[in-house]
Coordinates of N, CA and C and ligand atoms in Angstrom, one line a residue:
X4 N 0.8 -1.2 0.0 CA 0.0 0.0 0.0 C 0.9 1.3 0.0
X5 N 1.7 1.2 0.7 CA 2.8 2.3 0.9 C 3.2 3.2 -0.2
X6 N 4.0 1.6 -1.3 CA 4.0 1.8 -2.5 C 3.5 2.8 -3.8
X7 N 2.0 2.2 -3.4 CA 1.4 2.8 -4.8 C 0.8 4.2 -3.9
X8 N 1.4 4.7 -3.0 CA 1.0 6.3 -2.6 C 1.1 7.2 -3.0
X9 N 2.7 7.0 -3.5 CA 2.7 8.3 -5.0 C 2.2 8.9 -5.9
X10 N 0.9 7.2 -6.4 CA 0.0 7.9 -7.6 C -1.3 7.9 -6.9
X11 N -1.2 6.9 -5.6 CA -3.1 7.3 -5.0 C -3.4 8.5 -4.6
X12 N -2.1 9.6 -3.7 CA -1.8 10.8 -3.7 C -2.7 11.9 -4.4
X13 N -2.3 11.8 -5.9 CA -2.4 12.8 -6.8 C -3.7 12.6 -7.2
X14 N -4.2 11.5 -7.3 CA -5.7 10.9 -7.2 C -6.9 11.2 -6.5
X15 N -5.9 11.2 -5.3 CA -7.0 11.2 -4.2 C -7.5 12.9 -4.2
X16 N -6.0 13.2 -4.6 CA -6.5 15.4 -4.0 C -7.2 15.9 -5.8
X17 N -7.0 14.8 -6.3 CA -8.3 15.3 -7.6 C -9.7 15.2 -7.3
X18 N -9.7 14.4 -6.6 CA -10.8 14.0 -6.0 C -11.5 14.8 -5.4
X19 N -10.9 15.4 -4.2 CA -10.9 16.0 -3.2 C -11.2 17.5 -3.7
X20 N -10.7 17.6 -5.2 CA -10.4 19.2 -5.9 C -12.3 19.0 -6.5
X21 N -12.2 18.3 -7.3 CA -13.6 17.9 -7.7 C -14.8 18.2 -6.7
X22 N -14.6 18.0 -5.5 CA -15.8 17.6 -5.0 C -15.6 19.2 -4.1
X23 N -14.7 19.8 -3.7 CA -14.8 21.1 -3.6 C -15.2 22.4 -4.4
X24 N -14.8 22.1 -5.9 CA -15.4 22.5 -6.5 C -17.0 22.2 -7.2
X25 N -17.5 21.0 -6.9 CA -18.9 20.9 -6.6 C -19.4 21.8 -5.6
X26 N -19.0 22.0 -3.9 CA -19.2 22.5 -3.2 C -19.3 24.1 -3.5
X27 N -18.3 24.7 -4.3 CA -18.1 25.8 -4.7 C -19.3 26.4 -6.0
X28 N -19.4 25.2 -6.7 CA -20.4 25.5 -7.8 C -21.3 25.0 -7.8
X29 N -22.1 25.8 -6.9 CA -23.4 25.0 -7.1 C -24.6 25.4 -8.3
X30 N -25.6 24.5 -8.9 CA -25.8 25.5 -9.9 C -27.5 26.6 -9.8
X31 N -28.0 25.9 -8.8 CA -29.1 27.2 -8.1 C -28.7 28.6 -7.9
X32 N -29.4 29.3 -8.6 CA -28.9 31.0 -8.9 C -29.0 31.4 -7.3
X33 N -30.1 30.8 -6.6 CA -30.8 31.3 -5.6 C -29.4 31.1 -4.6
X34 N -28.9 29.8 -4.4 CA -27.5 29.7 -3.8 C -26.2 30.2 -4.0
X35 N -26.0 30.4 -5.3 CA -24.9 31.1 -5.4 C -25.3 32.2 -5.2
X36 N -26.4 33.2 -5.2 CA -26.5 34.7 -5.0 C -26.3 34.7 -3.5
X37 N -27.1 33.8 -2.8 CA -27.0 34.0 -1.0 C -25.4 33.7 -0.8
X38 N -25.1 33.1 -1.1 CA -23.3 32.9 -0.7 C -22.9 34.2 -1.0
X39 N -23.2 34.4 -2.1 CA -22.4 36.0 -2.4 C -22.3 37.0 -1.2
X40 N -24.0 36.8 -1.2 CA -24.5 38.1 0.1 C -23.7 37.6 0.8
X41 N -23.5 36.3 1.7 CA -22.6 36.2 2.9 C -21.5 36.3 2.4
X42 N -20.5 36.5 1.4 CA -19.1 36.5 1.5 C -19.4 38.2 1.7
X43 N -20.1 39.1 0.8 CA -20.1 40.6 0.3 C -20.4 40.8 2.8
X44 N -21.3 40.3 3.3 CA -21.7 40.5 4.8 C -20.4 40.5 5.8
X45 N -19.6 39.1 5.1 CA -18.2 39.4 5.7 C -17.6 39.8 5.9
X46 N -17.4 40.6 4.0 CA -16.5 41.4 4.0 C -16.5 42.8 5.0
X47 N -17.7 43.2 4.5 CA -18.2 44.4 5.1 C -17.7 44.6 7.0
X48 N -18.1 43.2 7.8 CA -18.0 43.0 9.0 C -16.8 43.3 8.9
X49 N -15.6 42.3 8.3 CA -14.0 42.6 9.0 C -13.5 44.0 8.5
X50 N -14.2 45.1 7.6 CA -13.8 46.4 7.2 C -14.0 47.0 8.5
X51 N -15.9 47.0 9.0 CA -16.0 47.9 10.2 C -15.1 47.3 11.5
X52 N -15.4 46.3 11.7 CA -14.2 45.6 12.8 C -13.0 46.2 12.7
X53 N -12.3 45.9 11.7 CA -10.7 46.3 11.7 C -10.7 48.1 11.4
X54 N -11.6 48.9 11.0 CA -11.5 50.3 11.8 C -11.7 50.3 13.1
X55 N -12.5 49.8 13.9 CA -12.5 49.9 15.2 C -11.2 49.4 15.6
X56 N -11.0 48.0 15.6 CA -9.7 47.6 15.9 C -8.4 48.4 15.6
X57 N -8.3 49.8 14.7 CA -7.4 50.2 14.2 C -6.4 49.2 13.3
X58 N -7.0 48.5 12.7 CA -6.3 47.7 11.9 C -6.8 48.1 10.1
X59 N -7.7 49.2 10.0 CA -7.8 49.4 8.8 C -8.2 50.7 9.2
X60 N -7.6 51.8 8.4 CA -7.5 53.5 8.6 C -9.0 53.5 8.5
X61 N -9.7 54.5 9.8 CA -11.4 54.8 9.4 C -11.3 55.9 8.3
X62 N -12.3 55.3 7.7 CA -12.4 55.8 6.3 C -14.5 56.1 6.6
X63 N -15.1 57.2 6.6 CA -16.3 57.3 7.1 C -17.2 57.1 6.0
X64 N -17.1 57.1 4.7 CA -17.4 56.7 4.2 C -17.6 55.1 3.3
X65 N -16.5 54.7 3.8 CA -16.3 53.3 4.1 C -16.7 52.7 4.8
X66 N -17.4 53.4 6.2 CA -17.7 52.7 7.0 C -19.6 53.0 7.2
X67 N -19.8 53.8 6.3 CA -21.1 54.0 5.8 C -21.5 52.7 4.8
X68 N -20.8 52.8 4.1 CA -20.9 51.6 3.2 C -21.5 50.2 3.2
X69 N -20.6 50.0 4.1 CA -19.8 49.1 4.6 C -21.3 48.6 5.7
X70 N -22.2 49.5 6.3 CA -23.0 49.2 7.5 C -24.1 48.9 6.1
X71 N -23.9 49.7 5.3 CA -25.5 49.9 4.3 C -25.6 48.3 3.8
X72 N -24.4 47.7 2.9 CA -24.3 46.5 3.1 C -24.6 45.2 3.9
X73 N -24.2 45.7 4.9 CA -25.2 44.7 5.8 C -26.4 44.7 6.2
X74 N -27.1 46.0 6.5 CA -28.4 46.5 6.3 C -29.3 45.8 5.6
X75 N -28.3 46.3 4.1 CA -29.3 45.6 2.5 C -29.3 44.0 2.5
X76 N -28.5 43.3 3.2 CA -27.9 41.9 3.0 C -28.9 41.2 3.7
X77 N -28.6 41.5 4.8 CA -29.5 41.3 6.4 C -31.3 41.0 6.2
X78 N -31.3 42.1 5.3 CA -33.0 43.0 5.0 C -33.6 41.6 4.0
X79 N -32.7 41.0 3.5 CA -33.1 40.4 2.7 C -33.1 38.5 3.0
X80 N -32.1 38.5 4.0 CA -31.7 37.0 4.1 C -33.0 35.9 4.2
X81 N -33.6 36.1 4.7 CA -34.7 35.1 5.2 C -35.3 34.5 4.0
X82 N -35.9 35.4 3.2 CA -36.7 34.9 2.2 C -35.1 34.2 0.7
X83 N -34.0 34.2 1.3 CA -32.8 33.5 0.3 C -33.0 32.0 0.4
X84 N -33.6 31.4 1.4 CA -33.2 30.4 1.8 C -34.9 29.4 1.4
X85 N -35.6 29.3 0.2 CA -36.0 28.7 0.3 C -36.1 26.8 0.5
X86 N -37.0 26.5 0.5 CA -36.9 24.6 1.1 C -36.6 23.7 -0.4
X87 N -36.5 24.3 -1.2 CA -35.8 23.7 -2.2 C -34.4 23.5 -2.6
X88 N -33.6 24.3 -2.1 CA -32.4 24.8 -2.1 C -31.4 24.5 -1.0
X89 N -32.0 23.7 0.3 CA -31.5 23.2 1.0 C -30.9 22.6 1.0
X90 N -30.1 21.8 1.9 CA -29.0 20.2 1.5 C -27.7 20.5 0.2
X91 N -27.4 19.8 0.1 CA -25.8 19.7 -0.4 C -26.3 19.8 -2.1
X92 N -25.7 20.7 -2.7 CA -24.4 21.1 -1.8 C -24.0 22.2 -1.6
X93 N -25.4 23.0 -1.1 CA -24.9 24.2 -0.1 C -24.9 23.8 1.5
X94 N -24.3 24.6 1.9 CA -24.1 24.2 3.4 C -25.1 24.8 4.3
X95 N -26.4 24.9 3.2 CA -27.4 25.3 4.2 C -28.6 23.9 4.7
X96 N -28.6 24.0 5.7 CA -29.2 22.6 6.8 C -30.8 22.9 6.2
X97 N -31.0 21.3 5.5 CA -32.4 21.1 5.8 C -32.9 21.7 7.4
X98 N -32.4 21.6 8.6 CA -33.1 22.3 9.6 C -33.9 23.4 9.7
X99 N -33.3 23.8 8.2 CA -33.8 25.4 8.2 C -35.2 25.2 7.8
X100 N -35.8 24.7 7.1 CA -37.1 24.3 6.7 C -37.3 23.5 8.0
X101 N -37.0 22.8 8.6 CA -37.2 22.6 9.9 C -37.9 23.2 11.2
X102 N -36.9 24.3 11.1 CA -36.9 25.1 12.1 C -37.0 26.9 11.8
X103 N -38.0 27.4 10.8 CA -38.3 28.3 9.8 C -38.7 29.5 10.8
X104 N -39.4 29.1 11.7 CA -39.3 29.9 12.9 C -38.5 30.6 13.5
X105 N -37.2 29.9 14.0 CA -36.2 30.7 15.0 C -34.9 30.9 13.3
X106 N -35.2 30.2 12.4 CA -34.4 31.0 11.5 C -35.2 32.2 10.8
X107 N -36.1 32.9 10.7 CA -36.7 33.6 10.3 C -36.5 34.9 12.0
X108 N -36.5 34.7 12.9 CA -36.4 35.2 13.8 C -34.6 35.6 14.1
X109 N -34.2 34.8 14.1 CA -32.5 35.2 13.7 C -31.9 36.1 12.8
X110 N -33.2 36.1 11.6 CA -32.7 36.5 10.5 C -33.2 38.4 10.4
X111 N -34.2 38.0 11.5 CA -34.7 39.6 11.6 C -34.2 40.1 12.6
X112 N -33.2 39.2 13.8 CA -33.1 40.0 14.6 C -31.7 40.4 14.4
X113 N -30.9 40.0 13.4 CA -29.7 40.7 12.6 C -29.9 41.8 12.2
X114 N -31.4 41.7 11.6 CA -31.4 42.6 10.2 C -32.0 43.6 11.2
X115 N -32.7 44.0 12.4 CA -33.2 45.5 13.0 C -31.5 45.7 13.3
X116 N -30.7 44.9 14.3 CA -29.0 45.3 14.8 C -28.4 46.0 13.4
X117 N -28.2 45.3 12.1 CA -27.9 45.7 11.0 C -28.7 47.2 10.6
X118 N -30.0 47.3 11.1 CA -30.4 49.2 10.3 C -30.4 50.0 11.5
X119 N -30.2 49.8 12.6 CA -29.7 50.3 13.8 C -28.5 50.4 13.3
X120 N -27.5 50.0 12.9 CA -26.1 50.1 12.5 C -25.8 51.0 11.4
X121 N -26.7 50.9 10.5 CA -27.0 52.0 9.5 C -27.1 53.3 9.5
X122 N -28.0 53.6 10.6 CA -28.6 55.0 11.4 C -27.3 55.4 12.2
X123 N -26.5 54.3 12.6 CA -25.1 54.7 13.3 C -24.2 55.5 12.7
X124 N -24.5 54.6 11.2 CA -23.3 54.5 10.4 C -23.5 56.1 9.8
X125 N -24.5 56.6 9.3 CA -24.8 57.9 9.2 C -24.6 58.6 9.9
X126 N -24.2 58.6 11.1 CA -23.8 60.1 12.6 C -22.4 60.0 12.5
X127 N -22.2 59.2 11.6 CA -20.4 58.7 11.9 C -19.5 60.0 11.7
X128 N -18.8 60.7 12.7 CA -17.8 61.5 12.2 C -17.3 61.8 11.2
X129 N -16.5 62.4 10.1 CA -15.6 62.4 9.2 C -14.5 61.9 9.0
X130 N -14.1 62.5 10.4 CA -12.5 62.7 10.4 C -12.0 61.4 11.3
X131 N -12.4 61.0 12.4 CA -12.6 59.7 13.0 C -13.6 58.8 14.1
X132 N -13.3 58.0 14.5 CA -14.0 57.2 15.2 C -14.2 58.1 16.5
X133 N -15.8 58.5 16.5 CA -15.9 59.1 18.3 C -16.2 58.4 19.4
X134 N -16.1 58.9 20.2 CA -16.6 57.9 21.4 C -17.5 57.3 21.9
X135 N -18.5 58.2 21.2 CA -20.5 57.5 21.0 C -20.4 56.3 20.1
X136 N -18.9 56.1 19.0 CA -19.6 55.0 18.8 C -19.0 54.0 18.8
X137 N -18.1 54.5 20.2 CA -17.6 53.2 20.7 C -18.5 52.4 22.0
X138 N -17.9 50.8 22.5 CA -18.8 50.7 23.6 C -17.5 50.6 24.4
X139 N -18.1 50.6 25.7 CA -17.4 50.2 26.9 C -17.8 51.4 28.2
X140 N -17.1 51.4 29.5 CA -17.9 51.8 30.6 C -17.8 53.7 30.7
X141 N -16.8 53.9 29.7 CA -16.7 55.3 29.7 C -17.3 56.0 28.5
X142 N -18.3 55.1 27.5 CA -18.8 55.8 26.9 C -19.6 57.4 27.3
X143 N -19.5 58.7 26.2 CA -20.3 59.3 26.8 C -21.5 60.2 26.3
X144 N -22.3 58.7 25.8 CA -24.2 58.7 25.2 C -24.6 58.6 26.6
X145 N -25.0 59.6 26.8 CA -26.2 59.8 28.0 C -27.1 58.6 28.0
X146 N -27.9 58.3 26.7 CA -29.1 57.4 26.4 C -28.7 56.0 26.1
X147 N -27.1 56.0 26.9 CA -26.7 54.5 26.5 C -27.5 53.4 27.3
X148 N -27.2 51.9 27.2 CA -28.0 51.3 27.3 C -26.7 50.9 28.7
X149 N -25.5 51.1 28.4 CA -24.6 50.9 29.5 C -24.5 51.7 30.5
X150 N -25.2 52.8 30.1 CA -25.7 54.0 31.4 C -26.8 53.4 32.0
X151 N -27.4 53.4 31.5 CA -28.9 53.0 32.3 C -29.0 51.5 32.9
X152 N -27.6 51.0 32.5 CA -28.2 49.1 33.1 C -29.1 48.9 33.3
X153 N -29.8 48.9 32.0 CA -31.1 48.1 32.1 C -31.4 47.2 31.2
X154 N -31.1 45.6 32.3 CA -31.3 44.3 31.8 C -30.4 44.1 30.7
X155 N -30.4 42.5 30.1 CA -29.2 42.4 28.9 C -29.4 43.2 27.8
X156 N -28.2 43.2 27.1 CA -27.6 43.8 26.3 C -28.7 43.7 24.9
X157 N -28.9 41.9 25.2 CA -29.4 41.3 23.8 C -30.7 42.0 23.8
X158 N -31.2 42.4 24.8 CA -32.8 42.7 24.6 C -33.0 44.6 24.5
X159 N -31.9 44.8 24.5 CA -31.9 46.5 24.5 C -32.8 46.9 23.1
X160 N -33.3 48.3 23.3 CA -33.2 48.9 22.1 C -32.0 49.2 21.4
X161 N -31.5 48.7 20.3 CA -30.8 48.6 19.4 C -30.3 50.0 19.0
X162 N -31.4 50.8 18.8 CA -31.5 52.3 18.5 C -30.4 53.0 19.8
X163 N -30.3 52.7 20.8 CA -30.0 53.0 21.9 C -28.0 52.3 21.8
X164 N -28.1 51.5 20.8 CA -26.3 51.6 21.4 C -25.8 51.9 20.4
X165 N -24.7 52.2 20.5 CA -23.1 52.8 19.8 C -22.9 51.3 18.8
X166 N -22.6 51.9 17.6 CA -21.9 51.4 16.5 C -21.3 49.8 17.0
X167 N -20.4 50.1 17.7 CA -19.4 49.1 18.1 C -20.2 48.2 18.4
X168 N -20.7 48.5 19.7 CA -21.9 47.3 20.8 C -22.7 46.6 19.4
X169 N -23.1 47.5 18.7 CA -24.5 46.8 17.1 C -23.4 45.6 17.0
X170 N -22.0 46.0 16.1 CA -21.3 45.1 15.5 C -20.9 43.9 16.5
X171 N -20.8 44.1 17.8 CA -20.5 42.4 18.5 C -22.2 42.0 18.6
X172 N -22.9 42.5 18.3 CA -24.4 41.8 18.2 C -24.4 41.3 17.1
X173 N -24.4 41.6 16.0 CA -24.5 41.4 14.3 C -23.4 40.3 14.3
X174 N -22.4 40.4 15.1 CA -21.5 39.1 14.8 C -22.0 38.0 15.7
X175 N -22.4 38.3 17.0 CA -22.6 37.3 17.7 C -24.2 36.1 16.8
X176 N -25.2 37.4 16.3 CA -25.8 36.4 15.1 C -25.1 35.8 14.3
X177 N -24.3 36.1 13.8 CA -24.3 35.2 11.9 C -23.1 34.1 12.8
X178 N -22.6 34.0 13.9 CA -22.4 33.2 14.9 C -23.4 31.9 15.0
X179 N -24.4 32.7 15.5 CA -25.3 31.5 16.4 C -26.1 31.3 15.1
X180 N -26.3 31.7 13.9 CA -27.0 31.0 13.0 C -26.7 30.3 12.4
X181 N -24.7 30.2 12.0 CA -24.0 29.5 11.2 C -23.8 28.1 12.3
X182 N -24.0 28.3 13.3 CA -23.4 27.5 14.5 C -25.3 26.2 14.4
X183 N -26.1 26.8 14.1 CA -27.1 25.6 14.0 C -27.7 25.4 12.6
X184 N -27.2 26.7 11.8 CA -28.2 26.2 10.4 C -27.0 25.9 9.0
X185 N -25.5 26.2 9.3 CA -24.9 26.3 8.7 C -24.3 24.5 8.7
X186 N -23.8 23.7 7.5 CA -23.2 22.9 7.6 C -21.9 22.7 7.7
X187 N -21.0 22.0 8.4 CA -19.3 22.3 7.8 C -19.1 22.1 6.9
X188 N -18.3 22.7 6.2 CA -18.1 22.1 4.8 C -16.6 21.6 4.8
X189 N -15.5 21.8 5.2 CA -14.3 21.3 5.5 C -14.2 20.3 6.3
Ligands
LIG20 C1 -30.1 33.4 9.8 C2 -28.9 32.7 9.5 C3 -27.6 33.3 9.1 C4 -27.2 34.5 9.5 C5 -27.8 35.5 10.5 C6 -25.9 34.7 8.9 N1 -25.6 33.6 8.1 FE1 -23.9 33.3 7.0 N2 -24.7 31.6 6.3 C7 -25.9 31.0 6.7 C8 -26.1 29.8 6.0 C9 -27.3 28.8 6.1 C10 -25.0 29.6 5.1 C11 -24.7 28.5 4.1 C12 -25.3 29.0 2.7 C13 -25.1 28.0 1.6 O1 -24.1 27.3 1.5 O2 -26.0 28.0 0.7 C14 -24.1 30.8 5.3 C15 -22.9 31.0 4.7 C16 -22.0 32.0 5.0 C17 -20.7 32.2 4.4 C18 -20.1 31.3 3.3 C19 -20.6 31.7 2.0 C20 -20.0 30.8 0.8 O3 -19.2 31.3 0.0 O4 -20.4 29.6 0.8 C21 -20.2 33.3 4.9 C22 -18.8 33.9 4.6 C23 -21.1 33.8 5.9 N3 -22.2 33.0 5.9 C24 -20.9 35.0 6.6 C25 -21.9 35.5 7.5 C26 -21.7 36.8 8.2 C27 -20.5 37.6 8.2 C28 -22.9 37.0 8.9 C29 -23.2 38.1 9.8 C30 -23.0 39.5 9.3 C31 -23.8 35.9 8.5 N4 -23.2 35.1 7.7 C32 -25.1 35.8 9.0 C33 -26.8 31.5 7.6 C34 -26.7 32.7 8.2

């Protein structure tokens, strides 16, 4: 067996090439457009992220963009995923026709964090990142949701937090949705 490794090798990762590129091409318009949205949703997330992080220069218009994007993505996800289009070989879980309820509920409770994020993304400074729209204990929004402690985070009015706080909400979704409705694909 050892032997013929050299040529089972080259074989096997054709294989392997093949069936990823199945994974990759799928041929429902309806799947390949929703994949889009989620790679274009990602992109957008690690732009605003890495301006807060200082890992990409705030650019305010970029980061206007960038929220509208998720907004328009968000606004739309629920009705991407019809029961036809499910199963392999997208990595979207029959569960979702399953469970149409708390995915349709996930899918809107991104998408209010996402136009809350929008309305942020509009107050956004020019010149740089201010401090309303950052989170943490020295923010200073009078109407924050971390002034007032009142109750979790997850149940606030959305309208009520800073830029930042939206984006660890909008991440902590496409989290918990990829985490029960998403398949591995690797
Ligand atoms: C309500 C559920 C849900 C939410 C919310 C969600 N996703 Fe997804 N996402 C999915 C499902 C299901 C798939 C698999 C789609 C497929 O393969 O057809 C997916 C796939 C992806 C992919 C892979 C796309 C590809 O090329 O195959 C990326 C990247 C992604 N999501 C990013 C995000 C980001 C970033 C967010 C949050 C801003 C997010 N998703 C929010 C359900 C969700």
């Amino acid at each position: 067996m050892k032997r013929t490794s050299i040529y089972a090798i080259p074989l096997l990762l054709i294989g392997i090439a093949a069936a990823v590129a199945a994974t990759h091409l799928p041929d429902k318009p309806v799947i390949v457009a929703r994949q889009s949205s989620m790679k274009e949703m990602a992109a957008a997330a690690r732009q605003i992220a890495g301006m807060f992080g200082g890992k990409i220069a705030y650019d305010a218009p970029a980061f206007r963009q960038a929220a509208e994007t998720i907004h328009r993505r968000t606004g739309v996800l629920a009705a991407e995923f019809p029961a036809d289009s499910l199963g392999s070989p997208s990595a979207a879980k029959q569960e979702i026709d399953q469970s149409r309820d708390e995915f349709d509920a996930l899918a809107s409770h991104i998408a209010t964090l996402a136009s809350a994020l929008a309305v942020e993304a509009d107050k956004a400074p020019a010149d740089s990142i201010s401090s309303a729209m950052r989170m943490g204990p020295d923010m200073a929004m009078g109407g924050s949701l971390l002034g007032k402690r009142a109750g979790a985070a997850k149940e606030a009015d959305p309208s009520k937090l800073p830029a930042e706080h939206l984006l660890h909400l909008i991440l902590q979704d496409c989290t918990s949705c990829h985490a029960k409705f998403r398949a591995k694909v690797q």
